[in-house]
Coordinates of C-alpha atoms in Angstrom, one line a residue:
M198 CA 21.7 -9.9 -57.0
A199 CA 24.2 -12.5 -55.8
F200 CA 25.9 -14.6 -58.5
K201 CA 24.8 -18.3 -58.6
F202 CA 27.0 -21.1 -60.1
T203 CA 25.3 -23.4 -62.6
E204 CA 26.3 -27.0 -63.3
E205 CA 28.0 -25.9 -66.6
H206 CA 30.1 -23.3 -64.7
L207 CA 31.2 -25.8 -62.1
N208 CA 32.3 -28.2 -64.8
T209 CA 34.6 -25.6 -66.3
L210 CA 36.3 -24.7 -63.0
D211 CA 39.5 -26.4 -61.9
K212 CA 39.8 -28.6 -58.8
S213 CA 41.7 -26.2 -56.6
F214 CA 39.1 -23.4 -57.0
I215 CA 36.3 -25.8 -56.1
V216 CA 38.1 -27.0 -53.0
N217 CA 38.7 -23.4 -51.8
L218 CA 35.1 -22.5 -52.6
F219 CA 33.9 -25.6 -50.6
L220 CA 36.1 -24.7 -47.6
Q221 CA 34.8 -21.1 -47.6
L222 CA 31.2 -22.3 -47.7
Q223 CA 32.0 -24.8 -44.9
D224 CA 33.4 -22.0 -42.6
Q225 CA 30.5 -19.8 -43.5
N226 CA 28.0 -22.6 -42.7
D227 CA 29.7 -23.2 -39.3
K228 CA 29.5 -19.5 -38.5
L229 CA 25.9 -19.2 -39.4
S230 CA 25.1 -22.4 -37.5
G231 CA 26.6 -20.9 -34.4
E232 CA 24.7 -17.7 -34.8
I233 CA 21.5 -19.7 -35.3
Q234 CA 22.1 -21.6 -32.1
E235 CA 22.7 -18.4 -30.1
L236 CA 19.5 -16.9 -31.6
N237 CA 17.6 -20.1 -30.7
K238 CA 18.9 -19.8 -27.1
K239 CA 17.9 -16.2 -26.9
M240 CA 14.5 -17.0 -28.4
E241 CA 14.0 -19.8 -25.8
V242 CA 14.8 -17.3 -23.0
L243 CA 12.4 -14.7 -24.4
I244 CA 9.6 -17.3 -24.8
E245 CA 10.2 -18.3 -21.2
Q246 CA 10.0 -14.7 -20.1
I247 CA 6.8 -14.1 -22.1
T248 CA 5.3 -17.3 -20.7
L249 CA 6.1 -16.2 -17.1
A250 CA 4.9 -12.7 -17.7
N251 CA 1.5 -14.0 -19.1
K252 CA 1.2 -16.3 -16.1
N253 CA 1.9 -13.5 -13.6
R254 CA -0.6 -11.2 -15.4
F255 CA -3.4 -13.6 -16.3
G256 CA -2.7 -16.9 -14.4
R257 CA -3.4 -18.1 -10.9
S258 CA -1.2 -16.6 -8.2
S259 CA -1.3 -20.0 -6.4
E260 CA 1.6 -22.3 -6.8
K261 CA -0.4 -25.4 -5.9
M262 CA 0.2 -28.4 -8.2
T263 CA -2.6 -30.1 -10.0
D264 CA -0.8 -33.5 -9.9
T265 CA -1.7 -35.3 -6.7
S266 CA 0.8 -38.1 -6.8
Q267 CA 3.2 -38.4 -3.9
I268 CA 6.5 -39.0 -5.6
C269 CA 9.8 -38.6 -3.8
F270 CA 13.3 -40.1 -3.8
M271 CA 16.0 -41.2 -1.4
E272 CA 19.7 -41.7 -1.6
V273 CA 20.7 -45.3 -1.1
D274 CA 24.4 -46.2 -1.3
G275 CA 25.0 -43.1 -3.5
T276 CA 22.2 -44.0 -5.9
I277 CA 19.0 -42.0 -6.2
V278 CA 15.9 -44.3 -5.7
F279 CA 12.5 -43.0 -6.7
F280 CA 9.3 -44.4 -5.2
N281 CA 5.6 -43.5 -4.8
E282 CA 4.8 -42.7 -1.2
A283 CA 1.3 -44.0 -1.5
E284 CA 2.5 -47.4 -2.8
A285 CA 5.3 -47.5 -0.3
V286 CA 3.0 -47.4 2.7
S287 CA 0.2 -49.5 1.1
D288 CA -0.8 -53.1 2.2
L289 CA -0.3 -55.3 -0.9
D290 CA -2.3 -58.1 0.8
A291 CA -5.4 -56.0 1.4
E292 CA -8.6 -56.8 -0.6
E293 CA -9.7 -54.6 -3.4
P294 CA -12.6 -52.3 -2.6
D295 CA -16.0 -52.9 -4.2
T296 CA -15.9 -49.5 -5.8
L297 CA -13.1 -47.2 -6.7
E298 CA -15.1 -44.1 -6.2
N299 CA -14.7 -42.3 -2.8
K300 CA -18.0 -41.4 -1.2
P301 CA -17.9 -37.9 0.1
A302 CA -18.0 -37.9 3.9
R303 CA -21.1 -36.3 5.3
T304 CA -20.3 -34.0 8.2
A305 CA -22.8 -33.8 11.0
K306 CA -24.6 -30.5 11.3
V307 CA -23.4 -28.6 14.3
V308 CA -26.2 -27.8 16.7
G309 CA -26.3 -24.3 18.1
K310 CA -23.8 -22.8 15.7
K311 CA -26.0 -19.8 14.9
D312 CA -26.5 -19.0 18.6
A313 CA -22.8 -19.5 19.3
D314 CA -21.9 -17.0 16.5
I315 CA -24.0 -14.2 18.0
K316 CA -23.6 -15.0 21.7
D317 CA -21.2 -12.0 22.3
L318 CA -23.4 -9.4 20.6
P319 CA -25.7 -7.1 22.6
V320 CA -29.4 -8.0 22.4
N321 CA -32.1 -5.4 21.9
I322 CA -35.4 -7.0 22.8
I323 CA -38.4 -5.8 20.8
N324 CA -41.8 -6.9 22.1
H325 CA -44.8 -7.7 19.9
Y326 CA -47.9 -8.4 21.9
L327 CA -51.6 -8.2 21.3
T328 CA -53.7 -5.9 23.5
D329 CA -56.4 -7.2 25.9
E330 CA -59.1 -5.8 23.6
E331 CA -57.7 -7.6 20.6
L332 CA -57.5 -10.9 22.5
V333 CA -61.0 -10.6 23.8
A334 CA -62.3 -9.8 20.3
E335 CA -60.4 -12.9 19.0
F336 CA -61.1 -15.5 21.8
G337 CA -63.8 -14.0 24.0
E338 CA -63.7 -13.1 27.7
N339 CA -61.1 -15.4 29.5
G340 CA -61.0 -17.5 26.4
W341 CA -57.2 -17.5 25.9
K342 CA -53.9 -18.3 27.7
Q343 CA -50.4 -17.1 27.3
L344 CA -47.9 -19.5 25.7
P345 CA -44.1 -19.1 25.5
D346 CA -43.0 -16.3 23.1
A347 CA -42.0 -17.2 19.6
I348 CA -38.5 -15.7 19.3
S349 CA -36.8 -14.8 16.0
K350 CA -33.5 -13.0 15.8
R351 CA -32.1 -10.7 13.1
Y352 CA -29.0 -8.7 12.6
R353 CA -29.3 -5.0 13.1
F354 CA -26.6 -2.7 11.7
I355 CA -26.1 0.7 13.3
P356 CA -24.2 3.1 11.0
A357 CA -21.4 5.1 12.5
K358 CA -22.2 8.5 13.8
V359 CA -20.0 11.5 14.8
E360 CA -20.6 13.5 17.9
I361 CA -18.7 16.4 19.6
D362 CA -17.4 15.9 23.2
E363 CA -17.4 19.3 24.7
H364 CA -15.3 19.3 27.9
H365 CA -16.3 21.9 30.5
V366 CA -13.3 22.2 32.9
G367 CA -13.8 23.8 36.2
V368 CA -11.5 26.8 36.8
Y369 CA -10.9 28.0 40.4
A370 CA -9.0 31.0 41.8
S371 CA -7.9 31.8 45.3
K372 CA -9.4 34.8 47.0
T373 CA -6.2 35.5 48.9
D374 CA -3.6 35.2 46.2
D375 CA -3.2 34.8 42.4
R376 CA -3.3 31.0 42.4
I377 CA -5.6 29.4 39.8
I378 CA -6.2 25.7 39.3
K379 CA -8.2 23.6 36.9
A380 CA -10.1 20.3 37.5
D381 CA -8.4 17.1 36.2
H382 CA -9.3 16.6 32.6
P383 CA -7.8 14.6 29.7
K384 CA -5.4 16.6 27.6
A385 CA -6.0 16.8 23.8
L386 CA -4.0 14.4 21.8
L387 CA -2.7 17.3 19.7
H388 CA -2.8 20.8 21.1
G389 CA -5.5 23.0 19.5
S390 CA -6.8 20.0 17.4
L391 CA -10.2 18.4 17.3
V392 CA -8.7 15.0 16.9
S393 CA -9.7 12.4 19.6
P394 CA -8.6 8.8 20.3
T395 CA -11.8 7.5 18.7
I396 CA -11.6 9.5 15.4
A397 CA -7.8 8.8 15.2
A398 CA -8.4 5.1 15.8
A399 CA -11.1 5.1 13.1
I400 CA -8.7 6.7 10.6
M401 CA -5.9 4.3 11.4
N402 CA -8.2 1.3 11.3
G403 CA -9.5 2.4 7.9
K404 CA -6.2 3.1 6.3
Y405 CA -3.7 0.8 8.0
V406 CA -5.9 -2.2 8.7
N407 CA -8.6 -2.1 5.9
A408 CA -6.4 -0.5 3.2
V409 CA -8.8 2.4 2.6
P410 CA -7.0 5.5 1.1
L411 CA -7.4 8.8 3.0
Y412 CA -9.4 10.4 0.1
R413 CA -12.0 7.6 0.4
L414 CA -12.2 8.2 4.2
E415 CA -12.6 11.9 3.5
Q416 CA -15.6 11.1 1.3
E417 CA -17.1 8.6 3.8
F418 CA -16.8 11.2 6.7
S419 CA -18.4 13.8 4.5
R420 CA -21.5 11.5 4.2
Y421 CA -21.8 11.7 8.0
G422 CA -21.6 15.5 7.9
L423 CA -18.0 15.5 9.1
T424 CA -15.5 17.7 7.2
I425 CA -12.0 16.5 7.6
T426 CA -9.6 16.9 4.7
R427 CA -7.1 14.2 3.8
Q428 CA -4.3 16.7 4.5
N429 CA -5.5 17.0 8.1
M430 CA -5.7 13.2 8.5
A431 CA -2.3 12.7 7.0
N432 CA -0.9 15.3 9.4
W433 CA -2.6 13.7 12.4
M434 CA -1.2 10.3 11.5
I435 CA 2.4 11.7 11.3
R436 CA 2.2 13.6 14.6
L437 CA 0.4 10.9 16.5
G438 CA 2.8 8.2 15.3
E439 CA 5.8 10.3 16.3
S440 CA 4.3 11.6 19.6
Y441 CA 2.7 8.4 21.0
L442 CA 3.2 5.2 19.1
A443 CA 7.0 5.7 18.5
V444 CA 7.7 5.0 22.2
L445 CA 5.7 1.7 22.0
Y446 CA 7.5 0.9 18.7
D447 CA 10.9 1.3 20.4
Y448 CA 9.8 -0.9 23.2
L449 CA 8.7 -3.6 20.8
H450 CA 12.0 -3.3 19.0
Q451 CA 13.9 -4.0 22.2
K452 CA 11.6 -6.9 23.0
L453 CA 12.2 -8.4 19.6
Y454 CA 15.8 -8.9 20.5
N455 CA 14.8 -11.4 23.2
Y456 CA 13.6 -13.9 20.5
H457 CA 16.0 -16.7 19.4
V458 CA 14.6 -16.7 15.9
I459 CA 13.2 -13.7 13.9
Q460 CA 12.2 -13.3 10.3
A461 CA 12.8 -10.5 7.8
D462 CA 11.6 -9.4 4.4
E463 CA 11.2 -6.1 2.4
T464 CA 9.0 -4.6 -0.3
P465 CA 9.4 -1.6 -2.6
V466 CA 7.3 1.6 -2.1
L467 CA 7.2 4.9 -3.9
V468 CA 7.7 8.1 -1.8
N469 CA 6.8 11.2 -3.7
R470 CA 8.9 13.9 -2.0
D471 CA 12.1 12.1 -0.9
G472 CA 14.6 14.4 -2.6
R473 CA 15.2 12.1 -5.5
S474 CA 13.9 11.9 -9.1
A475 CA 10.3 10.7 -9.6
G476 CA 9.8 7.0 -9.6
S477 CA 12.8 6.2 -7.4
K478 CA 12.2 3.1 -5.3
S479 CA 12.2 3.2 -1.5
Y480 CA 11.8 0.1 0.6
M481 CA 9.7 -0.9 3.6
W482 CA 11.5 -3.6 5.6
V483 CA 9.6 -5.9 8.0
Y484 CA 11.0 -7.8 10.9
R485 CA 8.9 -10.2 13.0
S486 CA 9.4 -12.8 15.7
G487 CA 9.6 -16.4 14.5
H488 CA 6.1 -17.7 13.7
L489 CA 6.6 -20.8 15.7
Y490 CA 6.5 -18.6 18.8
T491 CA 2.7 -18.6 18.8
D492 CA 2.1 -17.0 22.2
K493 CA 3.6 -13.6 21.7
Q494 CA 4.1 -12.2 18.2
I495 CA 5.9 -9.0 17.3
V496 CA 5.8 -7.4 13.8
L497 CA 7.9 -4.3 13.0
Y498 CA 8.1 -2.2 9.9
D499 CA 11.2 -0.1 9.1
Y500 CA 11.2 2.5 6.2
H501 CA 14.4 3.4 4.3
K502 CA 15.2 5.1 1.0
T503 CA 17.4 2.3 -0.3
R504 CA 17.9 -1.5 0.0
N505 CA 21.5 -1.6 1.0
S506 CA 23.0 -3.6 3.9
S507 CA 23.3 -0.6 6.3
H508 CA 19.6 -0.8 7.2
P509 CA 19.3 -4.4 8.5
R510 CA 22.8 -4.0 9.9
E511 CA 21.6 -1.0 12.1
F512 CA 18.2 -2.6 12.9
L513 CA 19.8 -5.9 14.0
R514 CA 22.8 -4.3 15.7
D515 CA 22.0 -5.6 19.2
Y516 CA 20.4 -8.8 18.1
S517 CA 22.0 -12.2 18.4
G518 CA 20.3 -15.4 17.1
I519 CA 18.9 -16.7 13.8
C520 CA 17.2 -14.6 11.1
V521 CA 15.1 -16.3 8.5
T522 CA 15.2 -14.5 5.1
D523 CA 15.0 -15.0 1.4
G524 CA 18.2 -15.2 -0.7
Y525 CA 18.9 -11.5 -0.6
Q526 CA 22.7 -11.1 -0.4
V527 CA 22.8 -8.2 2.2
Y528 CA 21.8 -10.6 5.0
H529 CA 24.6 -13.0 4.1
T530 CA 27.0 -10.0 4.1
I531 CA 26.0 -9.1 7.6
E532 CA 26.2 -12.7 8.7
K533 CA 29.9 -12.8 7.6
E534 CA 30.6 -9.7 9.6
R535 CA 29.3 -11.2 12.9
E536 CA 29.7 -14.4 14.9
D537 CA 26.4 -14.1 16.9
L538 CA 24.1 -13.9 13.8
Q539 CA 23.1 -16.8 11.6
I540 CA 20.9 -16.6 8.5
A541 CA 18.4 -19.3 7.6
G542 CA 17.0 -19.7 4.1
C543 CA 13.4 -20.0 2.8
W544 CA 12.3 -23.2 1.1
V545 CA 9.3 -21.4 -0.5
H546 CA 11.6 -19.2 -2.5
A547 CA 13.6 -22.3 -3.6
R548 CA 10.5 -24.1 -4.7
R549 CA 9.2 -21.0 -6.5
K550 CA 12.2 -20.9 -8.8
F551 CA 11.4 -24.5 -10.0
D552 CA 7.7 -23.7 -10.3
E553 CA 8.7 -20.9 -12.7
A554 CA 10.9 -23.4 -14.6
L555 CA 8.0 -25.9 -14.8
T556 CA 5.6 -23.2 -16.0
V557 CA 7.6 -22.6 -19.3
I558 CA 7.6 -26.4 -20.1
P559 CA 4.7 -27.6 -22.3
K560 CA 2.1 -29.3 -20.2
A561 CA 2.4 -32.6 -22.0
H562 CA 6.1 -32.9 -20.9
Q563 CA 5.9 -31.4 -17.4
N564 CA 5.5 -34.6 -15.5
K565 CA 8.7 -36.0 -17.0
S566 CA 10.8 -32.9 -16.4
N567 CA 13.6 -32.3 -14.0
A568 CA 11.8 -29.4 -12.3
F569 CA 8.7 -31.6 -11.7
L570 CA 10.7 -34.2 -9.7
V571 CA 12.5 -31.5 -7.6
I572 CA 9.1 -29.9 -6.8
K573 CA 7.7 -33.3 -5.8
Q574 CA 10.7 -33.8 -3.5
I575 CA 10.2 -30.4 -1.8
Q576 CA 6.5 -31.3 -1.5
A577 CA 7.4 -34.4 0.3
I578 CA 9.6 -32.4 2.7
Y579 CA 6.8 -30.0 3.4
R580 CA 4.4 -32.9 3.9
E581 CA 6.6 -34.3 6.7
E582 CA 7.2 -30.8 8.2
G583 CA 3.4 -30.2 8.4
K584 CA 3.1 -33.2 10.7
L585 CA 5.3 -31.5 13.3
N586 CA 3.3 -28.3 13.9
K587 CA 2.1 -29.2 17.3
L588 CA 5.3 -30.7 18.7
S589 CA 7.7 -28.9 21.0
S590 CA 11.0 -27.5 19.5
E591 CA 13.0 -30.5 20.9
E592 CA 10.6 -33.1 19.5
R593 CA 10.4 -31.2 16.2
L594 CA 14.2 -31.2 15.9
M595 CA 14.3 -34.9 16.6
Q596 CA 11.8 -35.7 13.9
R597 CA 13.5 -33.4 11.4
Q598 CA 16.7 -35.2 11.9
L599 CA 15.1 -38.6 11.6
V600 CA 12.6 -38.1 8.8
I601 CA 13.2 -34.8 6.9
K602 CA 17.0 -34.7 6.8
P603 CA 17.3 -37.8 4.6
L604 CA 14.8 -36.2 2.1
V605 CA 16.9 -33.0 2.0
D606 CA 20.1 -35.0 1.6
A607 CA 18.6 -36.9 -1.3
L608 CA 17.4 -33.7 -2.9
F609 CA 20.8 -32.0 -2.9
A610 CA 22.5 -35.3 -4.1
Y611 CA 20.1 -35.4 -7.0
L612 CA 20.6 -31.7 -7.8
K613 CA 24.3 -32.0 -7.9
K614 CA 24.1 -35.1 -10.0
M615 CA 21.8 -33.4 -12.6
E616 CA 23.4 -30.0 -12.5
P617 CA 25.9 -30.6 -15.4
T618 CA 23.0 -31.6 -17.7
V619 CA 21.1 -28.3 -17.1
P620 CA 21.2 -25.8 -19.9
A621 CA 23.5 -22.8 -19.4
S622 CA 20.6 -20.3 -19.5
G623 CA 16.9 -20.3 -18.8
Q624 CA 14.6 -20.6 -15.8
L625 CA 15.8 -24.1 -14.9
R626 CA 19.4 -22.9 -14.7
K627 CA 18.3 -20.0 -12.5
A628 CA 16.5 -22.4 -10.2
Y629 CA 19.5 -24.7 -9.9
T630 CA 21.9 -21.8 -9.3
Y631 CA 19.6 -20.4 -6.5
I632 CA 19.0 -23.6 -4.6
L633 CA 22.6 -24.8 -4.7
N634 CA 24.0 -21.4 -3.6
Q635 CA 21.4 -21.4 -0.8
E636 CA 22.1 -25.0 0.4
K637 CA 23.9 -23.8 3.6
Y638 CA 21.0 -21.6 4.6
L639 CA 18.3 -24.0 3.6
R640 CA 19.7 -26.7 5.9
V641 CA 19.6 -24.4 9.0
F642 CA 16.1 -25.5 10.0
L643 CA 17.3 -29.0 10.3
E644 CA 19.7 -27.9 13.2
D645 CA 17.2 -26.0 15.3
G646 CA 13.6 -26.9 16.1
E647 CA 12.6 -23.2 16.6
V648 CA 13.5 -22.2 13.0
P649 CA 10.6 -22.3 10.5
I650 CA 11.1 -24.0 7.2
D651 CA 10.2 -20.9 5.2
N652 CA 9.7 -17.1 5.4
N653 CA 6.0 -17.1 4.6
A654 CA 5.2 -15.5 8.0
S655 CA 7.1 -12.4 7.0
E656 CA 5.4 -12.3 3.6
R657 CA 2.0 -12.5 5.4
A658 CA 3.0 -9.8 7.8
I659 CA 3.8 -7.4 4.9
R660 CA 0.8 -8.3 2.8
G661 CA -1.4 -5.7 4.5
F662 CA 1.0 -3.0 3.5
C663 CA 1.2 -4.3 -0.1
I664 CA -2.6 -4.4 -0.4
G665 CA -2.8 -0.8 0.9
K666 CA 0.0 0.2 -1.5
K667 CA -2.1 -0.9 -4.5
N668 CA -4.9 1.5 -3.3
W669 CA -3.0 4.6 -2.4
Q670 CA -0.1 4.0 -4.9
M671 CA 2.5 6.1 -3.0
I672 CA 3.4 7.9 0.2
D673 CA 3.8 11.6 0.0
T674 CA 6.7 12.4 2.3
I675 CA 9.5 10.7 4.2
N676 CA 7.8 11.6 7.6
G677 CA 4.6 10.0 6.3
A678 CA 6.6 6.8 5.4
H679 CA 8.2 6.7 8.9
S680 CA 4.8 7.2 10.7
S681 CA 3.2 4.6 8.4
A682 CA 5.9 2.1 9.4
I683 CA 5.1 2.7 13.1
I684 CA 1.4 2.5 12.7
Y685 CA 1.5 -0.6 10.5
S686 CA 3.8 -2.2 13.1
I687 CA 1.2 -1.7 15.8
A688 CA -1.6 -2.9 13.5
E689 CA 0.1 -6.1 12.4
T690 CA 1.4 -6.9 15.9
A691 CA -2.2 -6.7 17.1
K692 CA -3.5 -8.9 14.3
A693 CA -0.7 -11.5 14.9
N694 CA -1.8 -11.7 18.5
N695 CA -5.6 -12.0 17.6
L696 CA -6.2 -8.5 19.0
K697 CA -8.4 -5.8 17.5
P698 CA -6.3 -3.0 16.1
Y699 CA -9.1 -0.4 16.6
V700 CA -9.4 -1.3 20.3
L701 CA -5.6 -1.1 20.6
Y702 CA -5.6 2.3 19.0
I703 CA -8.4 3.7 21.0
S704 CA -6.6 2.7 24.2
W705 CA -4.6 5.8 23.6
R706 CA -6.8 7.5 26.2
R707 CA -5.4 5.4 29.0
F708 CA -1.9 5.6 27.5
Q709 CA -2.2 9.3 27.1
N710 CA -3.0 9.8 30.8
I711 CA 0.0 7.6 31.7
W712 CA 2.1 9.7 29.4
N713 CA 1.0 13.0 30.7
K714 CA 1.2 12.0 34.4
K715 CA 4.2 9.7 34.5
I716 CA 6.3 9.4 31.4
E717 CA 6.5 13.0 30.2
P718 CA 7.6 14.4 33.6
F719 CA 10.1 11.6 33.8
L720 CA 11.5 12.3 30.4
R721 CA 11.6 16.1 31.2
T722 CA 13.6 15.3 34.3
C723 CA 16.0 13.2 32.2
Y724 CA 16.3 15.9 29.7
H725 CA 17.3 18.6 32.2
G726 CA 19.7 16.2 33.8
L727 CA 21.3 15.6 30.4
K728 CA 21.5 19.3 29.6
N729 CA 23.4 19.8 32.9
F730 CA 25.6 16.9 32.0
Q731 CA 26.4 18.6 28.7
K732 CA 27.2 21.9 30.3
G733 CA 29.5 20.3 32.8
F734 CA 31.2 18.4 30.0
E735 CA 31.7 21.5 27.9
N736 CA 33.1 23.4 30.9
N737 CA 35.7 20.8 31.6
S738 CA 36.7 19.7 28.1
N739 CA 37.4 21.3 24.8
Q740 CA 35.8 18.3 23.0
E741 CA 32.3 17.8 21.9
P742 CA 30.1 15.7 24.3
P743 CA 29.4 12.1 23.1
I744 CA 25.9 13.0 21.9
T745 CA 25.2 9.5 20.5
A746 CA 25.9 7.8 23.8
V747 CA 23.9 10.4 25.7
L748 CA 20.8 9.9 23.4
N749 CA 21.1 6.1 23.6
F750 CA 21.2 6.4 27.4
F751 CA 18.2 8.7 27.3
N752 CA 16.3 6.2 25.1
V753 CA 17.1 3.2 27.3
L754 CA 15.8 5.1 30.4
A755 CA 12.6 5.9 28.6
I756 CA 12.1 2.2 27.6
E757 CA 12.8 1.0 31.1
R758 CA 10.3 3.4 32.5
L759 CA 7.6 2.4 30.0
Q760 CA 8.3 -1.3 30.8
A761 CA 8.0 -0.6 34.6
L762 CA 4.6 0.9 34.0

């Protein structure tokens, strides 16, 4: 037990001892006060992390604000001036309304909507008429007349069914020699396999569009009397993706380079057998055309085991233009290496940081907080940007410079003014650090009318994969991951262009015939030509042939041939 001085003991001590004792206690108190402050800071950070974790787990995923006031600020002669947008545009001389309650607007009922919704569906007419005997018994002889039919319509759902297409191919032999020919017939998608375009399209539509795992498809098929194991389905997807859709994927990859603005994002995925320890993260990257190009959209997935800069560097090797991304550093690293690539930032990511900072503040103090004012200013920027959706890129750029740029300038002026007052740790500091470091990239959309304000389109494009990932948890092999990237690319590209993925998949029958009759012979000719080139190179040189250049040439020829078709 520590010794405690009493008043009697202190009265007996000399002055120098008491002075030394006081100085020691003072130093000890300063030390403890510093430790308490550090612990309080750590506790605040932990409380913020717990609050955010609870919100992410139990709260709404929406970042929409409940406060509807339209507050923003402008920079006037170096001074930040706040104002309420509603008050700024109001007519102060207007008369007060009789009632402050807004009456809900009554929308007129649309006539013929039900018929319009079903006009493209096939109609099966079912007649319900009385017999002549029944009519005579009811009305007497010639006591009735026929009126217009009473028509009622109901949906009829026809469950899927599975049939076997048995192809009988005529085989003919010459009587004079050994020549044998067969009648023209469609080749099997996979040699020796029962898979057809329709069943393959159904599997792809189920897994890659509707996010149904293969084991559930296996159970569903068994209810139709069809026995297909998930292993067979997985093998079909890998082989079909590599044999057929990979050519289309490469073609879309080349077409993506023609866009002045593209967007990129990535998401983690688990691959079971990738040669690493269990639980190692792999990544699915997504690249898409800028969403302001509404006529022709392209969405491409790209699987890799890591998240380093070599992957986007390779994918964007032949691209020149603007790429919209989040704040991931690898894109900025690639931009510094090249003069023909510019990176644009995402305002949604910037706003999200301040939304997280606002979440950890008690509700009673949120409206007076720094984070609240920043979010309101970003909200004002988005409100003005939303008015420009239907404008051309030139008109959009003009309006951005005239209306939105002053709001952005005022926001960064305010951030730089308030930055010294922000605590050194916590969510608000993270938000300030992020947005100030990203200022260069967040301003790019002000310089080009084709650049979107955020990267939401990429997040929407990868959402289908993320939903599926929650259901099937992981991909088994690397080959499966690559084929998934190809098939997801075709599905998301179809959806982005308002096409039906199932119809696109099933069109393999036509593509298969083109492949067998035109593309495959062409590629075979190219292959033999390259083999002869290699032999000639080896005979005339001791060096190894430039295989990379040869394969690239081979791929370009294939792409050009496909495009010509």
